[in-house]
PDB file of C-alpha atoms in Angstrom:
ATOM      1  CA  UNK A 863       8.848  12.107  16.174  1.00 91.00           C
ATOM      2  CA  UNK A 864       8.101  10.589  12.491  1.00 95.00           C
ATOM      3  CA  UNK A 865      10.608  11.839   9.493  1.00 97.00           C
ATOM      4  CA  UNK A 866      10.244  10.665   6.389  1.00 98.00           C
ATOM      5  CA  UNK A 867      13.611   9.237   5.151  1.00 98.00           C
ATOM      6  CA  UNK A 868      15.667  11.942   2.992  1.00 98.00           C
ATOM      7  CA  UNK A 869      16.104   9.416   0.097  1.00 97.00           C
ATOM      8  CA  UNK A 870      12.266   8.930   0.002  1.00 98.00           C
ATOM      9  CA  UNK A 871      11.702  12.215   0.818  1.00 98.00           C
ATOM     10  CA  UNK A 872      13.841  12.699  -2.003  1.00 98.00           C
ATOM     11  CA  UNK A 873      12.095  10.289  -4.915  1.00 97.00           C
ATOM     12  CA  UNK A 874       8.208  11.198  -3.982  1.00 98.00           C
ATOM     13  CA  UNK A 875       5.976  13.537  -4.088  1.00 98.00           C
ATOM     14  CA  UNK A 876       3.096  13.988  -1.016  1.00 98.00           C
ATOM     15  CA  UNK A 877      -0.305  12.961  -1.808  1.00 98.00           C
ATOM     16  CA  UNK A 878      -2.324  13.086   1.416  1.00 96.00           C
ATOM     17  CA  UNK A 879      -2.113  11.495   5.039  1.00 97.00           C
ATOM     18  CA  UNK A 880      -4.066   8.949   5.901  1.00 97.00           C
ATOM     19  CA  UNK A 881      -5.125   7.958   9.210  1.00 97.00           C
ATOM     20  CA  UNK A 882      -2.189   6.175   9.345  1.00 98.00           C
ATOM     21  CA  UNK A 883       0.419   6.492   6.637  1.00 98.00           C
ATOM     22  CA  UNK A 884       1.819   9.207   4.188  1.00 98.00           C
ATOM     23  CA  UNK A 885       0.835   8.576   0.758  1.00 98.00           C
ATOM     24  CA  UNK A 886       3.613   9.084  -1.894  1.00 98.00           C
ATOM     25  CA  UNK A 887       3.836   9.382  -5.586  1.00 98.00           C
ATOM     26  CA  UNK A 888       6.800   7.987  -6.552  1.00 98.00           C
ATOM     27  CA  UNK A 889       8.310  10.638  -9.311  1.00 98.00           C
ATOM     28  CA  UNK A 890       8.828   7.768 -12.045  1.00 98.00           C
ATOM     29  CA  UNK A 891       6.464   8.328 -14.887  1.00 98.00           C
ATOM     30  CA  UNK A 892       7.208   4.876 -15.895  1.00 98.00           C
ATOM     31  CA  UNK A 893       4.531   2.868 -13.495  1.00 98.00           C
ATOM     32  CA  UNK A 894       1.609   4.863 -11.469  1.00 98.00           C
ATOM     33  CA  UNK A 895       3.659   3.778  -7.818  1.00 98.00           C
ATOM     34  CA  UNK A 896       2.459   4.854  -4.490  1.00 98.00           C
ATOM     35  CA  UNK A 897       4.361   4.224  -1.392  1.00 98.00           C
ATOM     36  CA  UNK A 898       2.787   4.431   1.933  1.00 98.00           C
ATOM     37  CA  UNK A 899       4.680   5.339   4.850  1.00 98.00           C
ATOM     38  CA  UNK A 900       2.993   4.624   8.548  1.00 98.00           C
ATOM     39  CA  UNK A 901       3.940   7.821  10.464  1.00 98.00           C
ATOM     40  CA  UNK A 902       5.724   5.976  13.607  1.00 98.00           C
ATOM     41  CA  UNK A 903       8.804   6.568  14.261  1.00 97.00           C
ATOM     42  CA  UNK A 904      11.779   3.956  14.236  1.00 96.00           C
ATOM     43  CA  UNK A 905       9.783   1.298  12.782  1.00 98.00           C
ATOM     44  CA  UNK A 906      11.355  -1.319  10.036  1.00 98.00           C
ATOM     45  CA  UNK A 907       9.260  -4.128   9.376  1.00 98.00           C
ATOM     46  CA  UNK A 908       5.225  -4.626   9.557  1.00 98.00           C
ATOM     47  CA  UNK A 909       6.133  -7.178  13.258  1.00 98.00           C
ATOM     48  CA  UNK A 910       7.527  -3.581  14.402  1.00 98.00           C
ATOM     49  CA  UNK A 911       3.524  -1.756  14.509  1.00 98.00           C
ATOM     50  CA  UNK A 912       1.296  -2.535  17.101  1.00 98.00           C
ATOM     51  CA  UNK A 913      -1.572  -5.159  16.011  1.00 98.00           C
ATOM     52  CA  UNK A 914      -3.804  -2.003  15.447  1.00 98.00           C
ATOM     53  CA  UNK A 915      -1.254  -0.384  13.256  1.00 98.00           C
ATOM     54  CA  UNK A 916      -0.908  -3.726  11.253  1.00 98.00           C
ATOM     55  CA  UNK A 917      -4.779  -4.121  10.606  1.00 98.00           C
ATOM     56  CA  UNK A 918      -4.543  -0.166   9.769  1.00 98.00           C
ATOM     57  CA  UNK A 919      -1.762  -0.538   7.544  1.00 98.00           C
ATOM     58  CA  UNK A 920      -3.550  -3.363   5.700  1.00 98.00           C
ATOM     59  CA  UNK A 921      -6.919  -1.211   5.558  1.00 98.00           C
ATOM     60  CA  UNK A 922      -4.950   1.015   3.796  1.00 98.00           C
ATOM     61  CA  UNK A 923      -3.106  -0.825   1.286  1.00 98.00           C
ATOM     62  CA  UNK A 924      -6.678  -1.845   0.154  1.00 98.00           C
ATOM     63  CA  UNK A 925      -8.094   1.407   0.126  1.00 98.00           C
ATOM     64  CA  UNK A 926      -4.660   2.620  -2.376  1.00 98.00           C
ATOM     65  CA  UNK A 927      -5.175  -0.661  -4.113  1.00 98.00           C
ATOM     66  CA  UNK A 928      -8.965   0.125  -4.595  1.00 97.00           C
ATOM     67  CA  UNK A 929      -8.027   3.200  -6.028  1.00 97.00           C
ATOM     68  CA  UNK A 930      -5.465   2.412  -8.470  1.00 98.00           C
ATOM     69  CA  UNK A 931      -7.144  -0.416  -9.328  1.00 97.00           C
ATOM     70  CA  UNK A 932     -10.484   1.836 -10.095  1.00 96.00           C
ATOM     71  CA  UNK A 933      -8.818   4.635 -11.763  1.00 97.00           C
ATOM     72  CA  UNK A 934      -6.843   2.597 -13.803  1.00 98.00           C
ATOM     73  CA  UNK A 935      -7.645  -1.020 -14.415  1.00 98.00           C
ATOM     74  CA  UNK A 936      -3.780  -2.616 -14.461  1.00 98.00           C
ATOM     75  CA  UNK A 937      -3.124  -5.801 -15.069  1.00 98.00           C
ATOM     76  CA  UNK A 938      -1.983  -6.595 -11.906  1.00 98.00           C
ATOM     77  CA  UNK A 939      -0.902  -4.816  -8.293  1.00 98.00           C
ATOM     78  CA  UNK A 940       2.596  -5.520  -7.220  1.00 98.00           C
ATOM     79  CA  UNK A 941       2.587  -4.721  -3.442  1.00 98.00           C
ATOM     80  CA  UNK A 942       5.635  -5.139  -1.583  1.00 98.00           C
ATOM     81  CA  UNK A 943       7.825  -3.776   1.658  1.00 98.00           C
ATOM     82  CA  UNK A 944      11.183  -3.976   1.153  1.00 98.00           C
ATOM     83  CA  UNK A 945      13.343  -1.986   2.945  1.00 97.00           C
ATOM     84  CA  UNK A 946      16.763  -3.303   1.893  1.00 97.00           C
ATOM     85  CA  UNK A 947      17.906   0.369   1.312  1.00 97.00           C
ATOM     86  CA  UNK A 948      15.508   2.285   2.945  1.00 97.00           C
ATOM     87  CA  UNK A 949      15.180   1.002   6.416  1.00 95.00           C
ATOM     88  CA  UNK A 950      11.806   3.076   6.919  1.00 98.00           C
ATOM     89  CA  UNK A 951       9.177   1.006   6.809  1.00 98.00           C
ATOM     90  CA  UNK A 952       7.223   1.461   3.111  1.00 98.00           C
ATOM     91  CA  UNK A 953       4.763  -0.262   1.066  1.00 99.00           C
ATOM     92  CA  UNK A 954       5.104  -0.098  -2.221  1.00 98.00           C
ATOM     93  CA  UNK A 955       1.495  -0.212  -4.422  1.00 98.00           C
ATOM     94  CA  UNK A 956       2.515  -0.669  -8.182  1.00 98.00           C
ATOM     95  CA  UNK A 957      -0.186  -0.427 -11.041  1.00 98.00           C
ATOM     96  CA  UNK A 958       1.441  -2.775 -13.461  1.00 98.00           C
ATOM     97  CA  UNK A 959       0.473  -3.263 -17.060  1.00 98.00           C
ATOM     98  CA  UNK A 960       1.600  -5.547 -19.637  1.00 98.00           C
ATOM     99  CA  UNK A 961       3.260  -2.610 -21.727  1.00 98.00           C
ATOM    100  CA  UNK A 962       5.142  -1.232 -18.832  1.00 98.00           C
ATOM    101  CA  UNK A 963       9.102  -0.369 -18.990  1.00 98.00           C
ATOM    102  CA  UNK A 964       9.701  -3.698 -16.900  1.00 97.00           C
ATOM    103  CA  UNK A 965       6.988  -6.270 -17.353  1.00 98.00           C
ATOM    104  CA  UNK A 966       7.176  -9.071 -16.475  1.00 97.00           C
ATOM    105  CA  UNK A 967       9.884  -8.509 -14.018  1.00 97.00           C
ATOM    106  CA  UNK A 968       9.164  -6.266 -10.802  1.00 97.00           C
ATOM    107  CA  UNK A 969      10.318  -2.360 -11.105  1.00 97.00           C
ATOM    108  CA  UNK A 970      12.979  -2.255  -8.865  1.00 96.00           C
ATOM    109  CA  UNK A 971      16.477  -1.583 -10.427  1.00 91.00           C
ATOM    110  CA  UNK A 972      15.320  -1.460 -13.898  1.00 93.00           C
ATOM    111  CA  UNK A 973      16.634   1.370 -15.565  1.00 92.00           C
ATOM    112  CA  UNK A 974      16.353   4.641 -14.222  1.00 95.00           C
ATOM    113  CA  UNK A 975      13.538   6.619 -13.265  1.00 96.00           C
ATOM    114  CA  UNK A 976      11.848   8.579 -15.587  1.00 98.00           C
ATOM    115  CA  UNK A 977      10.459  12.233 -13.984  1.00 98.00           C
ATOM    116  CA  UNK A 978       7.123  13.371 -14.707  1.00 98.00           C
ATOM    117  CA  UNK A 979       6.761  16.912 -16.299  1.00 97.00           C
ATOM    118  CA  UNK A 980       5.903  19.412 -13.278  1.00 95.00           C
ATOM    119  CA  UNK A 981       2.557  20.542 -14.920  1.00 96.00           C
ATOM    120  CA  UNK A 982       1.435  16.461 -15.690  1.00 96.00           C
ATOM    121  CA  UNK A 983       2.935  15.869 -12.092  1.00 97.00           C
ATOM    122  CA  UNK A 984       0.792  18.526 -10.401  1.00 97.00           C
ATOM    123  CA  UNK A 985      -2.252  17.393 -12.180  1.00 97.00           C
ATOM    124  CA  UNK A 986      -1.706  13.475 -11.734  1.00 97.00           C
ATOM    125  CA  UNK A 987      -1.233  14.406  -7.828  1.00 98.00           C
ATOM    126  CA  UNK A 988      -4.575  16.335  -7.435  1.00 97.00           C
ATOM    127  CA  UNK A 989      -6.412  13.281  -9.615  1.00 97.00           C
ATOM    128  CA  UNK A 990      -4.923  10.685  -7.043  1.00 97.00           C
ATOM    129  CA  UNK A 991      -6.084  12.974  -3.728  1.00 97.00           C
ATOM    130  CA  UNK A 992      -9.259  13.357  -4.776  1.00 96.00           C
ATOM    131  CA  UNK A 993      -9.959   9.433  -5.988  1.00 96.00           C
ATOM    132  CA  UNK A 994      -7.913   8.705  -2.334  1.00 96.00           C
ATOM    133  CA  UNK A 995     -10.148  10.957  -0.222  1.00 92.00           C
ATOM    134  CA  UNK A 996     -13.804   9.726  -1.875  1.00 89.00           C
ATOM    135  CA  UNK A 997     -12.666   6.494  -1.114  1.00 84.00           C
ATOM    136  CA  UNK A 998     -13.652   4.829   2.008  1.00 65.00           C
ATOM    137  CA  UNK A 999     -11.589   5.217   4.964  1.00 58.00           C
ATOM    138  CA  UNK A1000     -10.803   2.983   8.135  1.00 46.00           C
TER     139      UNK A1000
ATOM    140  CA  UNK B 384     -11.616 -26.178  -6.073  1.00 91.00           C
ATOM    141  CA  UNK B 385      -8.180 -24.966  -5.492  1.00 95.00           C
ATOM    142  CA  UNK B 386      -5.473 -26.669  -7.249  1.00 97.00           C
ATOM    143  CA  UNK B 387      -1.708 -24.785  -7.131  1.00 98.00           C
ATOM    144  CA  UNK B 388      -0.456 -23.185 -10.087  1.00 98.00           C
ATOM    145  CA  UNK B 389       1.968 -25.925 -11.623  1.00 98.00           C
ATOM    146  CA  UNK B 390       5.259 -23.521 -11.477  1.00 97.00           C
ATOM    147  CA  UNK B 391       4.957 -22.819  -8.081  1.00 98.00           C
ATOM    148  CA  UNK B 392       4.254 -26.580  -7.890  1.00 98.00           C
ATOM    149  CA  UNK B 393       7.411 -27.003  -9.669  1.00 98.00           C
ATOM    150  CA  UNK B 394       9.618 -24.582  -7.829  1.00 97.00           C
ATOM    151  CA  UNK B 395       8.611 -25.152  -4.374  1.00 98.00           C
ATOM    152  CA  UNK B 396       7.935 -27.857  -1.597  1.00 98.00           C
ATOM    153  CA  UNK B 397       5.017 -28.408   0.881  1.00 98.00           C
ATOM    154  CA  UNK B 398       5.756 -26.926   4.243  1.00 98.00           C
ATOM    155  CA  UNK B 399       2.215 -26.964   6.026  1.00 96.00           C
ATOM    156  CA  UNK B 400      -1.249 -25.979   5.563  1.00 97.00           C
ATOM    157  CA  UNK B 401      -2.255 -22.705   7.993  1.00 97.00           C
ATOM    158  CA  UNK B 402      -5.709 -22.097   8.515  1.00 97.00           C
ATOM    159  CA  UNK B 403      -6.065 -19.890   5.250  1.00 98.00           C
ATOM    160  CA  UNK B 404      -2.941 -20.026   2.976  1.00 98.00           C
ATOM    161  CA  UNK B 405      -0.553 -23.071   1.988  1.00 98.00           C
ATOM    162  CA  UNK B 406       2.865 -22.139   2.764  1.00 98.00           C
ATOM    163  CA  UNK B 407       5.783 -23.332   0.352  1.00 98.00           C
ATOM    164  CA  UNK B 408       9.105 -23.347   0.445  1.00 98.00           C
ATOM    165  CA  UNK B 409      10.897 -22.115  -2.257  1.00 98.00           C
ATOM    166  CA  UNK B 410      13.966 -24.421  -3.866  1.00 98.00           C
ATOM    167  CA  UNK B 411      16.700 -22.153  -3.696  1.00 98.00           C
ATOM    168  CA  UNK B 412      18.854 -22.237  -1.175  1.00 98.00           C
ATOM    169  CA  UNK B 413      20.286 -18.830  -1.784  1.00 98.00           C
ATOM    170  CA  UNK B 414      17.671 -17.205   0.668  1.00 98.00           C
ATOM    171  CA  UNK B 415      14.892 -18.316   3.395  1.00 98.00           C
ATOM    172  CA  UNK B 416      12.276 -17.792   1.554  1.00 98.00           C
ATOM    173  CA  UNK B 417       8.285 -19.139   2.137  1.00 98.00           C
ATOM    174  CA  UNK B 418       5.238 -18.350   0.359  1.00 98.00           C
ATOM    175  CA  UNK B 419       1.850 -18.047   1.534  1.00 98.00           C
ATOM    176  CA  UNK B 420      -1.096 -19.389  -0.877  1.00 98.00           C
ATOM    177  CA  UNK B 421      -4.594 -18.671   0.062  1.00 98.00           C
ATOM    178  CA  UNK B 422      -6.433 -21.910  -0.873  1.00 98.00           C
ATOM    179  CA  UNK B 423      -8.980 -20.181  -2.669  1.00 98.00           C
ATOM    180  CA  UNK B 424      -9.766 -20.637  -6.112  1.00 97.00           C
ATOM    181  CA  UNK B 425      -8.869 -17.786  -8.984  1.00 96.00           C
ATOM    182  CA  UNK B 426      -7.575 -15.062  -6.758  1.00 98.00           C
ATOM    183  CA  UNK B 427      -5.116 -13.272  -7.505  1.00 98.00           C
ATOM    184  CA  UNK B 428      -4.836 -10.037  -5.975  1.00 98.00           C
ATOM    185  CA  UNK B 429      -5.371  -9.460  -2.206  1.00 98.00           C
ATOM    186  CA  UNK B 430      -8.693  -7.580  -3.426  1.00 98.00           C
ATOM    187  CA  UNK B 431     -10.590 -10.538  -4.458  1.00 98.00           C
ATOM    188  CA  UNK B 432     -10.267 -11.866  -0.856  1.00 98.00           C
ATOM    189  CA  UNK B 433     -13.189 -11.883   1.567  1.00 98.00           C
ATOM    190  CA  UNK B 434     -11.966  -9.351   3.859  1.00 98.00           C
ATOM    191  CA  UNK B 435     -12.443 -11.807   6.550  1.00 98.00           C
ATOM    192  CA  UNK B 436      -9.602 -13.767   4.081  1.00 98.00           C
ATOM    193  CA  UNK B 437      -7.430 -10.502   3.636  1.00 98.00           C
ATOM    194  CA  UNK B 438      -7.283 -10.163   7.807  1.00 98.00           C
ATOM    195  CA  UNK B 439      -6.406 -13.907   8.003  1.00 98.00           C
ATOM    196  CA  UNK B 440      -3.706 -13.628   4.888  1.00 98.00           C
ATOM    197  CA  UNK B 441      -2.248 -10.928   7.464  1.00 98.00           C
ATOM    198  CA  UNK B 442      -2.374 -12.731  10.219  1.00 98.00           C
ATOM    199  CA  UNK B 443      -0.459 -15.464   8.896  1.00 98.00           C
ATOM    200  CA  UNK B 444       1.760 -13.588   6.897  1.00 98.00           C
ATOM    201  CA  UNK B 445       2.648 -11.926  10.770  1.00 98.00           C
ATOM    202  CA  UNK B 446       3.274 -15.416  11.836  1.00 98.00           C
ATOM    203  CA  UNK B 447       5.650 -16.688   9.201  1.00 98.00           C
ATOM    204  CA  UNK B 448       7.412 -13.434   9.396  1.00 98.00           C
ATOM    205  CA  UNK B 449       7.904 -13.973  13.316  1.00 97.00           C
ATOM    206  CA  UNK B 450       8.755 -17.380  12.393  1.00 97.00           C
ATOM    207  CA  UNK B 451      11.267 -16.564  10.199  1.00 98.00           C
ATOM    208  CA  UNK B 452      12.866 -14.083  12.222  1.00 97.00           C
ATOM    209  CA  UNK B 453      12.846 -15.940  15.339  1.00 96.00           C
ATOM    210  CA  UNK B 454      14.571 -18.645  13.540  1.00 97.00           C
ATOM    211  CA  UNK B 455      16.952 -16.443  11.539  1.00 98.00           C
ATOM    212  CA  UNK B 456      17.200 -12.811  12.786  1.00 98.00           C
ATOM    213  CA  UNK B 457      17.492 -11.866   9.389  1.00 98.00           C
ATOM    214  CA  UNK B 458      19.126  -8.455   8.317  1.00 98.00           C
ATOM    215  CA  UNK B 459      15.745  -7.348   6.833  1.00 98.00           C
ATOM    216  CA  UNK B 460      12.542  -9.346   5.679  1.00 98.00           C
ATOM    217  CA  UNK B 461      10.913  -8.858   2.078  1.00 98.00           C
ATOM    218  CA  UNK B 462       7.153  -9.263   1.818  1.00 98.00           C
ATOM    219  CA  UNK B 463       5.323  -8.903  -1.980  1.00 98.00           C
ATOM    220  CA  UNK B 464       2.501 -10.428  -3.367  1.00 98.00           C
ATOM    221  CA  UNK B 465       3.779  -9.838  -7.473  1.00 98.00           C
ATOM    222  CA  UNK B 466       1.997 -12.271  -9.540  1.00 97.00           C
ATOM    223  CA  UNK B 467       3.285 -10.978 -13.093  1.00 97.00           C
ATOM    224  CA  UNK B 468       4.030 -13.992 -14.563  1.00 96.00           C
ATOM    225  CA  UNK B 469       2.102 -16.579 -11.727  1.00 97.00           C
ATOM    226  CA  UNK B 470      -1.341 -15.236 -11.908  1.00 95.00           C
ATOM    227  CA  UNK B 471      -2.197 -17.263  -8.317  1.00 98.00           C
ATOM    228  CA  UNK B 472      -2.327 -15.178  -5.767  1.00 98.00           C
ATOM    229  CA  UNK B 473       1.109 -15.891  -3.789  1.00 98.00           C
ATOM    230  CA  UNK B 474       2.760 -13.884  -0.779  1.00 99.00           C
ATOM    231  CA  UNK B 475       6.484 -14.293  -0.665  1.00 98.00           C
ATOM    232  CA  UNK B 476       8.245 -13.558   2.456  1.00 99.00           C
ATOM    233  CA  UNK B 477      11.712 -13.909   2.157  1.00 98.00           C
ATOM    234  CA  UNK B 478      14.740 -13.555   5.085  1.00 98.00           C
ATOM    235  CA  UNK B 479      17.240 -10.926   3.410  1.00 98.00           C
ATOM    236  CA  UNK B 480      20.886 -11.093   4.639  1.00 98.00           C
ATOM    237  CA  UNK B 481      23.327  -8.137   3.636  1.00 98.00           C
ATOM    238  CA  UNK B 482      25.302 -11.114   2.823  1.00 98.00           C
ATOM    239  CA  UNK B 483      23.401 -12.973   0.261  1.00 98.00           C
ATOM    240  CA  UNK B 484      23.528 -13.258  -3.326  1.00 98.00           C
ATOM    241  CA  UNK B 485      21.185 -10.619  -4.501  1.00 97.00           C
ATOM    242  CA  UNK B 486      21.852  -8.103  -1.765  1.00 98.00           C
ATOM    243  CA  UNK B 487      20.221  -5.316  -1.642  1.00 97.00           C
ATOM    244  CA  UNK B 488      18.529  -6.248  -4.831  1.00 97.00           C
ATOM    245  CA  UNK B 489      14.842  -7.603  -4.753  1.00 97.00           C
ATOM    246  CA  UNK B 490      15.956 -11.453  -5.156  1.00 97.00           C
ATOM    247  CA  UNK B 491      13.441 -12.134  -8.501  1.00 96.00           C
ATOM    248  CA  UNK B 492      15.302 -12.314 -11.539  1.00 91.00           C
ATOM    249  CA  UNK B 493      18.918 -12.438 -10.200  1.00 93.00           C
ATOM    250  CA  UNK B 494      20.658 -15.276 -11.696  1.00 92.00           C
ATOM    251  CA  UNK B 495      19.222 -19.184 -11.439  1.00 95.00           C
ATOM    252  CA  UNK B 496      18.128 -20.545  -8.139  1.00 96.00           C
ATOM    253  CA  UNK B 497      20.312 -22.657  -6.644  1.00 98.00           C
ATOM    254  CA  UNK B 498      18.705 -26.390  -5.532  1.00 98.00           C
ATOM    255  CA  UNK B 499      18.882 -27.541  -1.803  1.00 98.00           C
ATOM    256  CA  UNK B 500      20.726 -30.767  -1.696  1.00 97.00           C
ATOM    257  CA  UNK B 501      17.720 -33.390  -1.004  1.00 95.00           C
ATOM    258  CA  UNK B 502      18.911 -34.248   2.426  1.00 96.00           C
ATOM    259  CA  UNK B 503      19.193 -30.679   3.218  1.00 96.00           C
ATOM    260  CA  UNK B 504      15.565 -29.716   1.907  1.00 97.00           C
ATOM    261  CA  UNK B 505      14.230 -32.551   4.488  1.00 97.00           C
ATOM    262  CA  UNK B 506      15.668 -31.803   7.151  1.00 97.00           C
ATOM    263  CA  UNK B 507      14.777 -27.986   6.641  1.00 97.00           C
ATOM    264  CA  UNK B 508      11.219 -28.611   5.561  1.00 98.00           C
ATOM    265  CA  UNK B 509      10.642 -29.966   9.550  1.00 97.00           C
ATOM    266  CA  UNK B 510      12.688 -27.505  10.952  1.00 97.00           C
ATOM    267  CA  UNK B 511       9.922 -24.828   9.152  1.00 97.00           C
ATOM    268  CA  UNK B 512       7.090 -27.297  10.082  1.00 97.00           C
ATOM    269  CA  UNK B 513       7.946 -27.420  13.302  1.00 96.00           C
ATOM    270  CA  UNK B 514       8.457 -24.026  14.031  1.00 96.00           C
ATOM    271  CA  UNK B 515       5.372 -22.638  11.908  1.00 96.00           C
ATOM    272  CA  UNK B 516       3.208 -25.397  13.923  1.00 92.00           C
ATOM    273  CA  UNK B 517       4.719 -24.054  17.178  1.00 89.00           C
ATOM    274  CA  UNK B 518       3.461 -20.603  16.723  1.00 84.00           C
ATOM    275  CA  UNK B 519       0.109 -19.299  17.974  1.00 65.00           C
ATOM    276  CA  UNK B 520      -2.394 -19.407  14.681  1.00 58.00           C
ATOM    277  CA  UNK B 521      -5.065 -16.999  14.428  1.00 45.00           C
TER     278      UNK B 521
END
């Protein structure tokens, strides 16, 4: 049965599911930061999903990378799983921008986060479920 | 005509060529850690691959991930394509020990890296080449 770990659980907000993977906003106004979380249980690392899993994890990174990259034109995606902390396996999908708290260096352990507003939060949340669900699926 | 970025030319050494992506290790022998280059010319985000190129970058980033934790049986692996200060698209995929230097820290940014003696670079170079050339390709 799939949980989403209590310290994610704890740092996001839920955008939509996916055929795979939970979408999350990451509540740090700082960088526009979605995590995707493949609903399996007990899995660590991208070797852990079956070969359809992988493929469908990768469709899906695209399709959240489309999105940000559409909606907001960054300078660059910083896509990563890392896991050192959080053992569930996440992707991370980072809109980076020159002007950003932490560029060039990656966000990770720079600073602390910075909470959105509730109303901006609300409103940012509906913006990215309705880009994510005109986009393409699998 | 693809031609390496010269800091990861100057940071890294020629492991082999997969079907796709040149893989590279990086000098610093605080961590295992290989990167994948497509050789394709100005890419740099996973987007601006063919998606017949995004399914191979997967592929082989599965294989040197299997690789590496065949060989290693690393605490946890850390995959990111970041590409804020190397535009070239570049996939590092590094073996993370809860004993190494930056743990459980992302590894970018954490002090200077930390040369392999030449004799030790050699001799770790074929143990990678062998093992990567071992594995099933795509």
């Amino acid at each position: 049965m799939f949980e989403l770990n209590p310290r994610l659980e704890a740092d996001t907000d839920w955008v939509l599911d996916l055929q795979l993977s939970r979408v999350l906003l990451m509540n740090d106004s700082r960088y526009p930061w979605l995590i995707l979380v493949p609903r399996i249980p007990n899995v660590r690392e991208w070797l852990d999903l079956s070969s359809t899993d992988q493929a469908l994890l990768l469709a899906e990174q695209l399709q959240v990378s489309q999105c940000l990259q559409t909606l907001l034109s960054p300078d660059k995606l910083n896509i990563a799983t890392l896991g050192n902390i959080v053992p569930q396996l996440h992707l991370h999908i980072i809109a980076r921008f020159e002007t950003d708290f932490a560029w060039p260096s990656p966000v990770w352990g720079r600073g602390d986060s910075v909470r959105y507003p509730p109303d901006e939060k609300v409103a940012l949340l509906a913006r990215y479920r309705s880009a994510l669900a005109a986009t393409s699926g699998v």
